[in-house]
Amino acid sequence: MAPGGPAEKKGNVLPLWGNEKTMNLNNLILTNILSSPYFKVNLYKLKTYHEVVDEIYYNVQHLEPWEKGSRKTSGQTGMCGGVRGVGAGGIVSTAFCILYKLFTLKLTRKQLNGLMNHCDSPYIRALGFMYIRFTQPPADLVDWYEPYLDDEEELDVKAGGGQTLRMGDMLRHFLTKLEWFATLFPRIPVPIQKEIERRLALHPPMAPAGAQRSRESDRSRDHERSRDTERSRESERARDSDRSRESDRHRHRGSPERRHVERPRDRSRERLREPSRDQRS
C-alpha cells in the first residue's frame, strides 16, 4: 500500500472543507443518520478511533448510503440511482453512519492515514478515502489519492453485492464523478477538476478487473496444453520405440543366419533319435 499523500508534508490537524456540521452530506442522509437507533445507541457507545475501526471491520459490507430494498429510487439504478428522486428516506447504511461517526471524532492526519493503509479490511480503507472526499479541500484530493490510483485491492460496494471495484478504480470515480449511488459528493471547482484530469492522465486506467485473471487463465490453459502435447509426443515416441524393438525381434528370428543355426541342431537331434543300421541289424 502507498504512503499517505499530503499527510506526510503537513501537520497532524486536518482542515475541514465546507459545512463543519453536516460533513457536506445530503440532508436526507444526515437526517436519517441522526435519527438512526444504530447511530444513537450502538455508535454512541464507541468513544475511540480504534473502537470505530473495529466496528467497520465487523459490520460494514458495502458502501451505499442506504440498505438494500429500504428506499424507492423511482426506477433509477446504479451509482446515480435516486440522486434527484424521491423525498422519503430509508434505512441509512452502516457505512454512512460510521462515516459520520468518524467525522464527530475529528480525525487527525495520522488516524486518516491509518484508515487508508489498513490491512484488515478494504472497507476500513474505503471509508478513509470517502472521508477525504467529503471533508477535504478539493485542491488536496488528488494528492491524497494519487499514490493509490493503481491499487488493485477489490471490494464489493453495492448493497446486497454484485458490484466489485478495485480500490484504484473507485478513487478515479471519486475524482471524476459527483454521483455515488443515491447521493452526491461535494462539487469540485472547474479549474481544480482540470488539474485533476491532467494528473490522472499520467496514470492510465488499469485493465478491466477480469482481464488480468483472463490472461492468467489463458496462460495456464496454454501451459497445460503444451504439457499435454509434450506428454503425447513422449508417449508416441515410447510406442514407436516398442514397435521398433518388436520388429527387430521378429526380423532376428526369421533371418537366414538364425535358420542356418537351427537346422543343424534339428538334424543332429534326428540322428540321435534314429538307431544306427548296425544296431538294427
Coordinates of C-alpha atoms in Angstrom, one line a residue:
M1 CA 0.0 0.0 0.0
A2 CA 1.2 3.5 -0.8
P3 CA 2.1 6.2 1.8
G4 CA -0.5 8.8 2.6
G5 CA -0.1 11.7 0.2
P6 CA -0.1 15.2 1.7
A7 CA -0.3 13.9 5.3
E8 CA 3.4 13.4 5.2
K9 CA 4.0 17.1 4.3
K10 CA 1.7 18.9 6.7
G11 CA 0.8 18.9 10.4
N12 CA -1.4 16.4 12.1
V13 CA -4.5 18.6 12.3
L14 CA -6.8 18.2 9.3
P15 CA -8.7 21.1 7.8
L16 CA -12.4 20.7 7.3
W17 CA -13.7 21.9 4.0
G18 CA -17.3 23.1 3.5
N19 CA -20.0 22.6 6.2
E20 CA -18.4 21.8 9.5
K21 CA -21.6 20.4 11.0
T22 CA -23.1 18.3 8.1
M23 CA -19.9 16.9 6.7
N24 CA -21.3 18.0 3.3
L25 CA -23.7 15.1 3.4
N26 CA -27.1 15.1 1.7
N27 CA -29.6 16.5 4.2
L28 CA -31.9 13.4 3.8
I29 CA -29.0 11.1 4.6
L30 CA -27.8 13.1 7.5
T31 CA -31.3 13.3 9.0
N32 CA -31.7 9.6 8.8
I33 CA -28.2 9.1 10.3
L34 CA -29.1 11.3 13.3
S35 CA -32.4 9.6 13.9
S36 CA -31.0 6.1 13.4
P37 CA -31.1 3.8 16.5
Y38 CA -27.8 2.3 15.3
F39 CA -26.1 5.7 15.4
K40 CA -27.8 7.0 18.5
V41 CA -27.3 3.8 20.6
N42 CA -24.6 1.5 19.1
L43 CA -22.2 4.1 17.8
Y44 CA -22.7 6.4 20.7
K45 CA -21.0 3.9 22.9
L46 CA -17.9 3.9 20.9
K47 CA -15.6 6.7 22.1
T48 CA -12.2 6.0 20.4
Y49 CA -10.9 5.7 16.9
H50 CA -9.8 2.1 17.4
E51 CA -13.3 1.1 18.6
V52 CA -14.8 2.6 15.5
V53 CA -12.2 0.8 13.2
D54 CA -13.2 -2.5 14.8
E55 CA -16.9 -1.6 14.1
I56 CA -16.1 -1.1 10.4
Y57 CA -14.2 -4.4 10.3
Y58 CA -17.1 -6.4 11.8
N59 CA -20.2 -4.7 10.3
V60 CA -19.5 -2.8 7.0
Q61 CA -20.3 -4.9 4.0
H62 CA -21.0 -2.3 1.3
L63 CA -20.6 1.5 0.6
E64 CA -24.1 2.6 -0.5
P65 CA -25.8 5.2 1.7
W66 CA -29.0 3.1 2.0
E67 CA -29.5 -0.5 2.9
K68 CA -30.8 -2.8 0.2
G69 CA -34.5 -2.5 -0.5
S70 CA -35.2 0.1 2.1
R71 CA -35.8 3.0 -0.2
K72 CA -37.5 3.5 -3.6
T73 CA -35.5 5.2 -6.3
S74 CA -38.1 6.0 -8.9
G75 CA -36.8 3.4 -11.3
Q76 CA -33.2 4.7 -11.4
T77 CA -30.4 2.2 -10.8
G78 CA -26.6 2.2 -10.5
M79 CA -24.4 4.8 -8.8
C80 CA -26.7 7.7 -9.7
G81 CA -30.0 5.9 -8.7
G82 CA -32.3 8.2 -6.8
V83 CA -29.9 11.1 -6.6
R84 CA -32.6 13.6 -7.7
G85 CA -35.6 11.5 -6.9
V86 CA -37.9 10.8 -4.0
G87 CA -38.2 12.7 -0.8
A88 CA -38.6 9.8 1.5
G89 CA -35.8 8.2 3.4
G90 CA -35.0 4.6 4.1
I91 CA -32.7 2.6 6.4
V92 CA -29.4 4.5 6.3
S93 CA -26.4 2.2 5.8
T94 CA -24.0 1.1 8.5
A95 CA -21.2 2.5 6.3
F96 CA -22.6 6.1 6.2
C97 CA -23.5 6.0 9.9
I98 CA -19.9 5.1 10.7
L99 CA -18.6 7.7 8.3
Y100 CA -20.4 10.4 10.2
K101 CA -19.2 8.9 13.5
L102 CA -15.6 9.3 12.2
F103 CA -16.5 12.9 11.4
T104 CA -17.6 13.5 15.0
L105 CA -14.2 12.2 16.2
K106 CA -12.4 14.9 14.1
L107 CA -9.8 12.5 12.7
T108 CA -6.1 13.5 12.6
R109 CA -3.9 13.1 9.6
K110 CA -2.2 10.2 11.3
Q111 CA -5.5 8.5 12.0
L112 CA -6.7 9.1 8.5
N113 CA -3.5 7.5 7.1
G114 CA -4.2 4.6 9.4
L115 CA -7.5 4.0 7.7
M116 CA -6.2 4.4 4.2
N117 CA -3.4 1.9 4.7
H118 CA -5.2 -0.6 7.0
C119 CA -4.5 -4.2 6.1
D120 CA -7.5 -5.9 7.8
S121 CA -10.4 -4.9 5.6
P122 CA -10.9 -3.0 2.3
Y123 CA -13.9 -1.3 3.8
I124 CA -11.8 0.3 6.5
R125 CA -9.6 1.8 3.8
A126 CA -12.6 2.8 1.6
L127 CA -14.2 4.7 4.4
G128 CA -10.9 6.6 4.9
F129 CA -10.9 7.5 1.2
M130 CA -14.6 8.5 1.4
Y131 CA -14.0 10.7 4.5
I132 CA -11.4 12.6 2.4
R133 CA -13.8 13.1 -0.5
F134 CA -16.5 14.6 1.8
T135 CA -14.3 16.7 4.1
Q136 CA -11.0 17.7 2.5
P137 CA -10.4 20.7 0.2
P138 CA -10.9 19.8 -3.5
A139 CA -7.4 21.0 -4.3
D140 CA -5.9 18.4 -2.0
L141 CA -7.9 15.4 -3.3
V142 CA -5.6 14.3 -6.0
D143 CA -2.6 14.5 -3.6
W144 CA -4.4 12.2 -1.2
Y145 CA -5.5 9.7 -3.9
E146 CA -2.7 9.7 -6.4
P147 CA -0.5 7.1 -4.6
Y148 CA -3.4 4.7 -4.7
L149 CA -4.6 5.0 -8.2
D150 CA -3.1 1.7 -9.2
D151 CA -4.3 -0.1 -6.1
E152 CA -5.8 -3.5 -7.1
E153 CA -7.4 -4.5 -3.8
E154 CA -11.1 -5.3 -4.5
L155 CA -14.3 -4.7 -2.6
D156 CA -18.0 -5.0 -3.3
V157 CA -19.5 -1.5 -3.0
K158 CA -23.1 -2.4 -3.7
A159 CA -25.8 -3.2 -1.0
G160 CA -26.6 -6.9 -1.4
G161 CA -23.4 -7.4 -3.5
G162 CA -22.8 -7.6 -7.2
Q163 CA -20.6 -4.5 -8.0
T164 CA -16.9 -5.2 -7.3
L165 CA -14.4 -2.4 -7.8
R166 CA -10.7 -2.2 -7.4
M167 CA -9.6 0.5 -4.9
G168 CA -7.8 2.5 -7.6
D169 CA -10.9 2.4 -9.9
M170 CA -13.1 3.6 -7.0
L171 CA -10.8 6.5 -6.4
R172 CA -10.9 7.5 -10.0
H173 CA -14.7 7.6 -9.7
F174 CA -14.4 9.8 -6.6
L175 CA -12.2 12.2 -8.6
T176 CA -14.3 12.4 -11.8
K177 CA -17.9 11.8 -10.8
L178 CA -20.3 13.6 -8.5
E179 CA -22.7 10.7 -8.1
W180 CA -22.2 7.9 -5.7
F181 CA -25.3 5.6 -5.7
A182 CA -28.2 7.6 -4.1
T183 CA -26.1 10.6 -3.1
L184 CA -23.7 13.3 -4.4
F185 CA -20.2 14.2 -3.5
P186 CA -19.3 17.9 -3.0
R187 CA -18.6 19.7 -6.2
I188 CA -15.1 20.3 -7.4
P189 CA -14.4 23.7 -9.0
V190 CA -13.7 23.6 -12.7
P191 CA -10.0 24.7 -12.6
I192 CA -9.2 22.1 -9.9
Q193 CA -11.1 19.5 -11.9
K194 CA -8.9 20.2 -15.0
E195 CA -5.8 19.8 -12.8
I196 CA -7.1 16.5 -11.5
E197 CA -7.7 15.3 -15.1
R198 CA -4.2 16.3 -16.0
R199 CA -2.8 14.3 -13.1
L200 CA -5.0 11.3 -13.9
A201 CA -3.7 11.3 -17.5
L202 CA -0.3 10.5 -16.0
H203 CA -1.8 7.3 -14.6
P204 CA -3.5 5.3 -17.4
P205 CA -6.5 3.3 -16.1
M206 CA -5.8 -0.2 -15.1
A207 CA -7.0 -3.1 -17.4
P208 CA -10.6 -4.3 -16.5
A209 CA -10.7 -6.3 -13.4
G210 CA -11.4 -9.6 -15.2
A211 CA -8.8 -9.0 -17.9
Q212 CA -5.8 -9.9 -15.8
R213 CA -7.5 -13.0 -14.5
S214 CA -8.5 -13.9 -18.1
R215 CA -4.9 -13.5 -19.3
E216 CA -3.6 -15.6 -16.4
S217 CA -6.2 -18.3 -17.1
D218 CA -5.2 -18.3 -20.8
R219 CA -1.6 -18.7 -19.9
S220 CA -2.5 -21.5 -17.6
R221 CA -4.5 -23.3 -20.3
D222 CA -1.7 -22.8 -22.8
H223 CA 0.8 -24.2 -20.4
E224 CA -1.5 -27.2 -19.8
R225 CA -2.0 -27.8 -23.5
S226 CA 1.8 -27.6 -24.0
R227 CA 2.4 -30.1 -21.3
D228 CA -0.3 -32.4 -22.7
T229 CA 1.2 -32.1 -26.2
E230 CA 4.7 -33.0 -24.8
R231 CA 3.3 -35.9 -22.8
S232 CA 1.5 -37.1 -26.0
R233 CA 4.8 -36.9 -28.0
E234 CA 6.7 -38.8 -25.3
S235 CA 4.0 -41.5 -25.3
E236 CA 4.1 -41.7 -29.1
R237 CA 7.9 -41.9 -29.1
A238 CA 7.7 -44.7 -26.5
R239 CA 5.2 -46.7 -28.6
D240 CA 7.4 -46.2 -31.7
S241 CA 10.4 -47.5 -29.7
D242 CA 8.4 -50.5 -28.5
R243 CA 7.2 -51.3 -32.1
S244 CA 10.8 -50.9 -33.4
R245 CA 12.2 -53.4 -30.8
E246 CA 9.4 -55.9 -31.5
S247 CA 10.1 -55.6 -35.2
D248 CA 13.8 -56.2 -34.7
R249 CA 13.0 -59.4 -32.7
H250 CA 10.8 -60.7 -35.5
R251 CA 13.4 -60.0 -38.1
H252 CA 16.1 -61.7 -36.0
R253 CA 14.0 -64.8 -35.6
G254 CA 13.3 -65.1 -39.3
S255 CA 16.8 -64.3 -40.6
P256 CA 18.8 -66.9 -42.7
E257 CA 21.6 -67.0 -40.1
R258 CA 19.1 -68.0 -37.5
R259 CA 17.6 -70.7 -39.7
H260 CA 21.1 -72.0 -40.6
V261 CA 21.9 -72.4 -37.0
E262 CA 18.7 -74.1 -36.1
R263 CA 18.7 -76.7 -38.9
P264 CA 21.9 -78.5 -38.0
R265 CA 20.7 -78.7 -34.4
D266 CA 17.5 -80.4 -35.7
R267 CA 19.3 -82.8 -37.9
S268 CA 21.7 -83.7 -35.0
R269 CA 18.7 -84.4 -32.8
E270 CA 17.2 -86.6 -35.5
R271 CA 20.4 -88.6 -35.8
L272 CA 20.4 -89.2 -32.1
R273 CA 16.9 -90.5 -32.1
E274 CA 17.4 -92.9 -35.1
P275 CA 19.3 -96.2 -34.3
S276 CA 22.3 -96.9 -36.4
R277 CA 22.0 -99.5 -39.2
D278 CA 24.4 -101.7 -37.3
Q279 CA 22.2 -101.6 -34.2
R280 CA 19.1 -102.5 -36.3
S281 CA 20.8 -105.5 -37.9

